[in-house]
Amino acid sequence: QLAAIWEEVLQVSQAGIHHNFFEQGGNSFSAIKLATAIRNKLQTELAVKDIFRYPTIAQLSEVLGDDRKSLSIPRLAPAAITGKIPLSPAQKRLWIIH
């Protein structure tokens, strides 16, 4: 499962268990995508820093096998919009600059 996720994120046809994620074309953005895909598909939490520490499938599989708790990820549902939504501080700054 981990190899399939790896191949999808890196868009490679075959990922070897000892291939380095970053040597295969991975970068910090694709590491975030990998961590998110692992969370969604394997229902387990993995920090992005773990991908930097353990950059091969073999190393990550050992880390993921270490008594990680399965996640219960709730489904997100859109909330009803009632009235005006206040701007965030960043949006206020952009509005003032504009």
XYZ file of N, CA, C and O in Angstrom:
392
model
N 0.829 -1.194 0.000
C 0.000 0.000 0.000
C 0.872 1.256 0.000
O 0.578 2.212 -0.705
N 1.913 1.230 0.782
C 2.806 2.374 0.865
C 3.503 2.626 -0.470
O 3.632 3.768 -0.909
N 3.897 1.575 -1.155
C 4.548 1.723 -2.462
C 3.580 2.319 -3.483
O 3.966 3.167 -4.288
N 2.322 1.914 -3.430
C 1.321 2.451 -4.361
C 1.100 3.944 -4.116
O 0.989 4.728 -5.066
N 1.051 4.342 -2.858
C 0.889 5.759 -2.519
C 2.109 6.544 -3.000
O 1.993 7.615 -3.589
N 3.276 5.989 -2.757
C 4.555 6.595 -3.154
C 4.575 6.830 -4.664
O 4.937 7.902 -5.133
N 4.191 5.797 -5.435
C 4.178 5.885 -6.895
C 3.198 6.945 -7.374
O 3.479 7.685 -8.323
N 2.056 7.030 -6.707
C 1.050 8.028 -7.074
C 1.556 9.445 -6.828
O 1.411 10.324 -7.674
N 2.163 9.673 -5.677
C 2.649 11.014 -5.329
C 3.812 11.429 -6.217
O 3.856 12.552 -6.716
N 4.762 10.523 -6.426
C 5.939 10.853 -7.238
C 5.708 10.683 -8.737
O 6.549 11.061 -9.536
N 4.586 10.073 -9.099
C 4.249 9.793 -10.492
C 5.341 8.982 -11.174
O 5.867 9.337 -12.227
N 5.715 7.887 -10.494
C 6.676 6.941 -11.049
C 5.972 5.610 -11.241
O 4.967 5.323 -10.593
N 6.506 4.784 -12.130
C 5.830 3.520 -12.422
C 6.135 2.428 -11.410
O 5.316 1.562 -11.163
N 7.308 2.466 -10.814
C 7.654 1.430 -9.848
C 8.587 2.003 -8.795
O 9.666 2.501 -9.103
N 8.155 1.913 -7.554
C 8.964 2.429 -6.446
C 9.590 1.256 -5.710
O 8.890 0.356 -5.258
N 10.906 1.267 -5.617
C 11.597 0.231 -4.864
C 11.605 0.581 -3.383
O 11.603 1.757 -3.014
N 11.625 -0.423 -2.546
C 11.532 -0.156 -1.108
C 12.776 0.515 -0.544
O 12.733 1.084 0.538
N 13.872 0.481 -1.298
C 15.099 1.123 -0.825
C 15.438 2.393 -1.612
O 16.498 2.971 -1.418
N 14.535 2.826 -2.483
C 14.752 4.063 -3.223
C 14.474 5.251 -2.307
O 13.500 5.265 -1.568
N 15.316 6.250 -2.402
C 15.167 7.452 -1.597
C 14.097 8.350 -2.218
O 14.128 8.622 -3.416
N 13.160 8.800 -1.396
C 12.049 9.641 -1.847
C 12.544 10.879 -2.585
O 12.030 11.236 -3.643
N 13.566 11.521 -2.054
C 14.047 12.768 -2.621
C 14.920 12.548 -3.852
O 14.953 13.390 -4.742
N 15.599 11.416 -3.922
C 16.382 11.087 -5.107
C 15.486 10.660 -6.266
O 15.897 10.693 -7.419
N 14.250 10.258 -5.950
C 13.286 9.857 -6.975
C 12.449 11.041 -7.476
O 11.504 10.858 -8.222
N 12.778 12.251 -7.023
C 12.075 13.438 -7.500
C 11.205 14.111 -6.457
O 10.520 15.087 -6.749
N 11.211 13.595 -5.242
C 10.415 14.198 -4.183
C 11.005 15.502 -3.687
O 12.206 15.730 -3.797
N 10.158 16.360 -3.161
C 10.590 17.613 -2.548
C 9.685 17.891 -1.350
O 8.870 17.048 -0.986
N 9.830 19.045 -0.746
C 9.053 19.325 0.460
C 7.552 19.343 0.180
O 6.755 18.892 1.009
N 7.149 19.828 -0.978
C 5.721 19.849 -1.312
C 5.176 18.446 -1.519
O 4.090 18.113 -1.051
N 5.932 17.617 -2.225
C 5.462 16.244 -2.434
C 5.534 15.436 -1.137
O 4.774 14.489 -0.954
N 6.407 15.817 -0.207
C 6.440 15.162 1.109
C 5.145 15.441 1.870
O 4.604 14.556 2.539
N 4.644 16.664 1.746
C 3.362 17.007 2.372
C 2.240 16.201 1.726
O 1.367 15.666 2.419
N 2.284 16.080 0.399
C 1.278 15.284 -0.296
C 1.346 13.820 0.135
O 0.312 13.168 0.307
N 2.558 13.313 0.312
C 2.729 11.925 0.740
C 2.157 11.708 2.140
O 1.430 10.744 2.379
N 2.470 12.616 3.056
C 1.957 12.493 4.429
C 0.437 12.547 4.442
O -0.217 11.784 5.169
N -0.136 13.416 3.620
C -1.596 13.523 3.539
C -2.205 12.266 2.942
O -3.219 11.760 3.442
N -1.600 11.750 1.893
C -2.116 10.531 1.265
C -2.033 9.344 2.219
O -2.958 8.524 2.285
N -0.950 9.250 2.970
C -0.812 8.169 3.953
C -1.886 8.299 5.018
O -2.511 7.326 5.421
N -2.121 9.524 5.451
C -3.159 9.744 6.472
C -4.532 9.329 5.951
O -5.295 8.663 6.635
N -4.848 9.732 4.729
C -6.169 9.441 4.169
C -6.357 7.972 3.822
O -7.425 7.405 4.057
N -5.344 7.350 3.262
C -5.504 5.976 2.773
C -5.198 4.916 3.821
O -5.810 3.858 3.822
N -4.243 5.185 4.693
C -3.862 4.192 5.697
C -4.428 4.500 7.079
O -4.237 3.731 8.012
N -5.101 5.653 7.190
C -5.720 6.055 8.451
C -4.717 6.082 9.601
O -4.993 5.617 10.698
N -3.533 6.601 9.328
C -2.514 6.726 10.358
C -1.788 8.050 10.182
O -1.638 8.538 9.067
N -1.389 8.628 11.274
C -0.735 9.932 11.249
C 0.759 9.766 10.998
O 1.400 8.906 11.581
N 1.281 10.599 10.120
C 2.711 10.614 9.819
C 3.135 12.062 9.670
O 2.574 12.799 8.860
N 4.091 12.491 10.454
C 4.594 13.861 10.357
C 5.476 13.988 9.123
O 6.170 13.037 8.737
N 5.457 15.146 8.514
C 6.274 15.392 7.325
C 7.757 15.209 7.660
O 8.521 14.683 6.851
N 8.148 15.586 8.868
C 9.556 15.431 9.255
C 9.978 13.963 9.247
O 11.146 13.651 9.039
N 9.018 13.036 9.444
C 9.341 11.614 9.383
C 9.764 11.192 7.975
O 10.585 10.298 7.816
N 9.225 11.845 6.970
C 9.606 11.522 5.588
C 11.047 11.962 5.335
O 11.798 11.291 4.632
N 11.438 13.065 5.935
C 12.824 13.521 5.805
C 13.773 12.616 6.596
O 14.889 12.365 6.167
N 13.334 12.135 7.748
C 14.178 11.252 8.575
C 14.272 9.843 8.004
O 15.303 9.190 8.120
N 13.179 9.364 7.432
C 13.098 7.993 6.919
C 12.651 8.054 5.458
O 11.481 7.815 5.149
N 13.559 8.363 4.533
C 13.164 8.646 3.150
C 12.956 7.437 2.235
O 12.758 7.617 1.039
N 12.981 6.223 2.772
C 12.712 5.056 1.921
C 11.442 4.365 2.398
O 11.019 4.526 3.542
N 10.853 3.588 1.524
C 9.638 2.847 1.876
C 9.942 1.865 3.004
O 9.142 1.710 3.930
N 11.085 1.219 2.954
C 11.459 0.257 4.001
C 11.521 0.937 5.365
O 11.002 0.416 6.358
N 12.147 2.105 5.418
C 12.263 2.821 6.686
C 10.904 3.331 7.161
O 10.575 3.221 8.341
N 10.112 3.873 6.247
C 8.791 4.388 6.629
C 7.864 3.277 7.104
O 7.080 3.467 8.024
N 7.969 2.116 6.465
C 7.090 1.009 6.873
C 7.399 0.562 8.296
O 6.495 0.189 9.047
N 8.663 0.634 8.692
C 9.017 0.308 10.075
C 8.439 1.340 11.030
O 7.918 1.001 12.085
N 8.539 2.608 10.648
C 8.007 3.681 11.491
C 6.482 3.567 11.603
O 5.923 3.711 12.684
N 5.833 3.293 10.488
C 4.375 3.178 10.497
C 3.914 1.934 11.238
O 2.798 1.894 11.748
N 4.769 0.933 11.340
C 4.407 -0.292 12.025
C 4.566 -0.220 13.532
O 4.128 -1.098 14.253
N 5.188 0.843 14.023
C 5.452 0.990 15.454
C 4.214 1.429 16.223
O 4.043 2.598 16.540
N 3.328 0.524 16.503
C 2.163 0.770 17.360
C 1.501 2.126 17.122
O 1.127 2.823 18.062
N 1.352 2.501 15.881
C 0.651 3.749 15.566
C -0.833 3.518 15.767
O -1.370 2.469 15.421
N -1.482 4.505 16.306
C -2.917 4.400 16.521
C -3.641 4.737 15.219
O -3.287 5.680 14.533
N -4.667 3.974 14.931
C -5.482 4.243 13.765
C -6.310 5.499 14.021
O -6.798 5.726 15.124
N -6.449 6.312 13.006
C -7.192 7.561 13.137
C -8.646 7.369 12.798
O -9.008 6.548 11.962
N -9.462 8.121 13.426
C -10.862 8.196 13.062
C -11.069 9.577 12.472
O -11.251 10.552 13.196
N -10.984 9.665 11.164
C -11.057 10.956 10.494
C -12.523 11.270 10.191
O -13.171 10.556 9.425
N -13.041 12.332 10.801
C -14.447 12.669 10.549
C -14.623 13.288 9.170
O -13.719 13.932 8.640
N -15.777 13.084 8.602
C -16.112 13.693 7.318
C -16.418 15.164 7.545
O -17.076 15.524 8.518
N -15.935 15.995 6.648
C -16.226 17.421 6.740
C -17.507 17.715 5.982
O -17.725 17.211 4.884
N -18.340 18.518 6.584
C -19.594 18.911 5.948
C -19.616 20.429 5.856
O -19.182 21.121 6.783
N -20.131 20.957 4.756
C -20.189 22.414 4.645
C -21.148 22.994 5.679
O -22.195 22.430 5.960
N -20.766 24.126 6.242
C -21.604 24.797 7.225
C -22.512 25.790 6.517
O -22.170 26.322 5.457
N -23.654 26.026 7.103
C -24.579 27.011 6.549
C -24.018 28.409 6.808
O -23.522 28.701 7.889
N -24.072 29.241 5.802
C -23.579 30.612 5.941
C -24.728 31.471 6.449
O -25.776 31.568 5.812
N -24.525 32.064 7.588
C -25.547 32.933 8.176
C -24.967 34.330 8.335
O -24.203 34.601 9.248
N -25.285 35.175 7.412
C -24.804 36.545 7.495
C -23.421 36.720 6.911
O -22.893 35.873 6.201
N -22.815 37.841 7.240
C -21.494 38.159 6.721
C -20.421 37.407 7.504
O -20.520 37.244 8.708
N -19.403 37.002 6.789
C -18.271 36.321 7.409
C -17.155 37.344 7.571
O -16.768 37.998 6.596
N -16.636 37.508 8.782
C -15.589 38.520 8.977
C -14.298 38.133 8.266
O -13.987 36.959 8.086
N -13.558 39.171 7.863
C -12.274 38.950 7.211
C -11.233 38.513 8.234
O -11.276 38.906 9.396
N -10.290 37.717 7.763
C -9.160 37.351 8.606
C -8.202 38.537 8.648
O -8.282 39.435 7.794
N -7.280 38.586 9.605
C -6.300 39.687 9.628
C -5.506 39.806 8.322
O -5.240 40.914 7.857
N -5.157 38.683 7.716
C -4.420 38.725 6.443
C -5.286 39.326 5.341
O -4.809 40.118 4.516
N -6.574 38.976 5.315
C -7.471 39.532 4.304
C -7.673 41.033 4.527
O -7.751 41.796 3.568
N -7.743 41.451 5.785
C -7.882 42.880 6.092
C -6.668 43.661 5.587
O -6.812 44.741 5.014
N -5.469 43.118 5.779
C -4.257 43.778 5.298
C -4.290 43.927 3.778
O -3.957 44.984 3.232
N -4.698 42.865 3.092
C -4.770 42.942 1.627
C -5.807 43.956 1.171
O -5.598 44.685 0.200
N -6.930 44.019 1.879
C -7.977 44.976 1.542
C -7.470 46.411 1.715
O -7.685 47.262 0.867
N -6.737 46.655 2.811
C -6.198 47.986 3.059
C -5.146 48.340 2.015
O -5.131 49.458 1.492
N -4.289 47.409 1.675
C -3.258 47.646 0.661
C -3.891 47.958 -0.680
O -3.456 48.841 -1.424
N -4.969 47.242 -1.014
C -5.651 47.430 -2.280
C -6.271 48.813 -2.334
O -6.253 49.528 -3.272
